[in-house]
């Protein structure tokens, strides 16, 4: 395996020194490109009170290409599918090497506060979110309670 | 946004195996004898990585034109009294005074090798997302 780029070492150090509020990202013991992430559900969102596990992987050509990020905890959200894949422009065509692990995780947290059913990934969830938002929010709360709260 | 439904048919979502193709390439480097020249790789579009011999004529022309435009982007010595960025946002390494940096039309600066690597993938400034070619043409018009 090739040496870890300075940028990854620096980002990791900075993440540890000044963590993002409500987010923890810890590199795997055996693979410094693989991070175990926990995002707390934002206040005043249907995900409030939940702890959502994600995995984040920095590909070989990072930061020229975006980190790969996926929810491990099941979540009822119009832009996150049943496999945990996230529809977020900065993870695809709007990626820029000026973005960082920190900014990516902040954007994911913001996506939880502001679901966007007009740009869906999980189609049935987005559909319900558009035609009956209160029921969709009820489902999201229910899933948060069921899958994102320990005990 | 809006391209998320495309290309998501791949159900193998293991993130750790996401870079299989690039590790295969490393394998090639080790296995191929040193005298065999490797075909350079280009990005006709971001995330579309292809060896030069698999590019259409149109793509080759577009890439050649971009390389030509990149040559118009000035390379100057880093001066900490002018540049407020202390480090290159791409590699996160501090600029040294006198070190060569490339200026984009929006006046953002980067290490030459860092920004050239990115511009070959996407012709935009990583910091402000301004398209470089449009800005270059405007700066020609006004001069």
Coordinates of N, CA, C and O in Angstrom, one line a residue, chain A residues 68-122:
Chain A
X68 N -16.1 8.3 -0.6 CA -17.3 7.5 -0.7 C -17.9 7.4 0.7 O -17.2 7.0 1.6
X69 N -19.2 7.7 0.8 CA -19.9 7.8 2.1 C -21.2 7.0 2.0 O -21.9 7.1 0.9
X70 N -21.5 6.3 3.0 CA -22.8 5.5 3.0 C -23.3 5.4 4.4 O -22.5 5.2 5.4
X71 N -24.6 5.5 4.6 CA -25.2 5.3 5.9 C -25.3 3.8 6.2 O -25.6 3.0 5.3
X72 N -24.9 3.4 7.4 CA -25.0 2.0 7.8 C -26.3 1.8 8.5 O -27.0 0.8 8.4
X73 N -26.6 2.8 9.4 CA -27.9 2.8 10.1 C -29.0 3.1 9.1 O -28.9 3.9 8.3
X74 N -30.1 2.2 9.2 CA -31.3 2.5 8.3 C -31.9 3.8 8.6 O -32.0 4.2 9.8
X75 N -32.2 4.5 7.6 CA -32.8 5.9 7.7 C -33.9 6.1 6.7 O -33.7 5.7 5.5
X76 N -35.0 6.8 7.1 CA -36.1 7.1 6.2 C -35.9 8.5 5.7 O -36.2 9.5 6.4
X77 N -35.3 8.7 4.5 CA -35.0 10.0 4.0 C -35.1 9.9 2.5 O -34.6 9.0 1.9
X78 N -35.7 11.0 1.9 CA -35.9 10.9 0.4 C -34.6 10.9 -0.4 O -34.6 10.5 -1.6
X79 N -33.5 11.3 0.2 CA -32.2 11.3 -0.6 C -31.2 10.3 -0.2 O -30.0 10.3 -0.5
X80 N -31.7 9.3 0.6 CA -30.9 8.2 1.0 C -31.6 6.9 0.8 O -32.8 6.7 1.2
X81 N -31.0 6.0 0.0 CA -31.7 4.8 -0.4 C -31.6 3.6 0.6 O -30.9 3.8 1.7
X82 N -32.2 2.5 0.3 CA -32.2 1.4 1.3 C -30.8 0.8 1.6 O -30.6 0.2 2.6
X83 N -29.9 1.1 0.7 CA -28.5 0.6 0.9 C -27.7 1.6 1.6 O -26.5 1.4 1.8
X84 N -28.3 2.8 1.9 CA -27.6 3.8 2.6 C -26.8 4.8 1.7 O -26.1 5.7 2.2
X85 N -27.0 4.6 0.4 CA -26.3 5.5 -0.5 C -27.0 6.9 -0.5 O -28.2 7.0 -0.4
X86 N -26.2 7.9 -0.6 CA -26.6 9.3 -0.4 C -26.6 10.1 -1.7 O -25.6 10.0 -2.5
X87 N -27.7 10.8 -2.0 CA -27.8 11.6 -3.2 C -27.4 13.0 -2.8 O -28.2 13.7 -2.2
X88 N -26.1 13.4 -3.0 CA -25.7 14.7 -2.6 C -24.7 15.1 -3.7 O -23.7 14.4 -4.0
X89 N -25.0 16.3 -4.2 CA -24.2 16.8 -5.4 C -22.7 16.8 -5.1 O -21.9 16.5 -6.0
X90 N -22.3 17.3 -3.9 CA -20.8 17.4 -3.7 C -20.1 16.0 -3.6 O -18.9 16.0 -3.7
X91 N -20.9 15.0 -3.5 CA -20.3 13.6 -3.5 C -20.2 13.1 -5.0 O -19.6 12.1 -5.2
X92 N -20.8 13.8 -5.9 CA -20.8 13.4 -7.3 C -20.2 14.5 -8.2 O -19.0 14.8 -8.0
X93 N -21.0 15.2 -9.0 CA -20.5 16.1 -10.0 C -20.0 17.4 -9.4 O -19.3 18.2 -10.1
X94 N -20.4 17.8 -8.2 CA -20.0 19.1 -7.6 C -18.8 18.9 -6.6 O -18.6 19.8 -5.9
X95 N -18.2 17.8 -6.7 CA -17.0 17.6 -5.8 C -15.9 18.6 -6.2 O -15.7 18.9 -7.4
X96 N -15.2 19.1 -5.2 CA -14.0 19.9 -5.5 C -12.9 19.5 -4.5 O -13.3 19.2 -3.3
X97 N -11.7 19.5 -4.8 CA -10.6 19.2 -3.9 C -10.5 20.2 -2.7 O -9.7 19.9 -1.8
X98 N -11.2 21.3 -2.8 CA -11.1 22.3 -1.7 C -12.1 21.8 -0.6 O -12.0 22.3 0.5
X99 N -13.0 20.9 -0.9 CA -13.8 20.3 0.1 C -13.0 19.3 0.9 O -12.0 18.8 0.5
X100 N -13.5 19.0 2.1 CA -12.8 18.1 3.0 C -13.8 17.1 3.6 O -15.0 17.2 3.5
X101 N -13.2 16.1 4.4 CA -14.1 15.2 5.2 C -15.1 16.0 6.0 O -16.2 15.7 6.1
X102 N -14.5 17.0 6.7 CA -15.3 17.9 7.5 C -16.5 18.5 6.8 O -17.6 18.4 7.3
X103 N -16.3 19.1 5.6 CA -17.3 19.8 4.9 C -18.4 18.8 4.4 O -19.6 19.0 4.3
X104 N -17.9 17.6 4.0 CA -18.8 16.5 3.5 C -19.7 16.1 4.6 O -20.9 16.0 4.4
X105 N -19.2 15.9 5.8 CA -20.0 15.4 6.9 C -21.0 16.5 7.3 O -22.1 16.2 7.7
X106 N -20.6 17.8 7.3 CA -21.5 18.9 7.6 C -22.6 19.0 6.6 O -23.8 19.2 6.9
X107 N -22.3 18.7 5.3 CA -23.3 18.7 4.3 C -24.3 17.6 4.5 O -25.5 17.7 4.2
X108 N -23.8 16.4 4.9 CA -24.7 15.3 5.2 C -25.6 15.6 6.4 O -26.8 15.4 6.3
X109 N -25.1 16.3 7.4 CA -25.9 16.7 8.5 C -27.0 17.7 8.1 O -28.1 17.6 8.5
X110 N -26.6 18.6 7.2 CA -27.5 19.6 6.7 C -28.6 18.9 5.9 O -29.8 19.3 5.9
X111 N -28.3 17.8 5.1 CA -29.2 17.1 4.3 C -30.3 16.5 5.3 O -31.5 16.4 4.9
X112 N -29.9 16.1 6.5 CA -30.9 15.5 7.4 C -31.8 16.6 7.9 O -33.0 16.3 8.1
X113 N -31.3 17.8 8.0 CA -32.2 18.9 8.4 C -33.1 19.4 7.3 O -34.2 19.9 7.5
X114 N -32.7 19.2 6.1 CA -33.4 19.7 4.9 C -33.5 18.7 3.8 O -32.8 18.8 2.8
X115 N -34.4 17.7 4.0 CA -34.6 16.7 3.0 C -35.1 17.3 1.7 O -35.8 18.3 1.7
X116 N -34.7 16.8 0.5 CA -35.0 17.4 -0.7 C -35.7 16.4 -1.6 O -35.1 15.7 -2.4
X117 N -37.1 16.2 -1.5 CA -37.8 15.2 -2.2 C -37.9 15.4 -3.7 O -38.3 14.5 -4.4
X118 N -37.5 16.6 -4.2 CA -37.5 16.8 -5.6 C -36.3 16.3 -6.3 O -36.2 16.2 -7.5
X119 N -35.3 15.8 -5.5 CA -34.1 15.2 -6.1 C -33.8 13.9 -5.4 O -32.9 13.7 -4.6
X120 N -34.7 12.9 -5.7 CA -34.8 11.8 -4.8 C -33.8 10.7 -5.2 O -33.3 10.6 -6.3
X121 N -33.6 9.8 -4.3 CA -32.8 8.6 -4.5 C -33.7 7.4 -4.1 O -33.9 6.5 -4.9
X122 N -34.3 7.5 -2.9 CA -35.2 6.5 -2.4 C -36.6 6.9 -2.9 O -37.3 7.7 -2.3

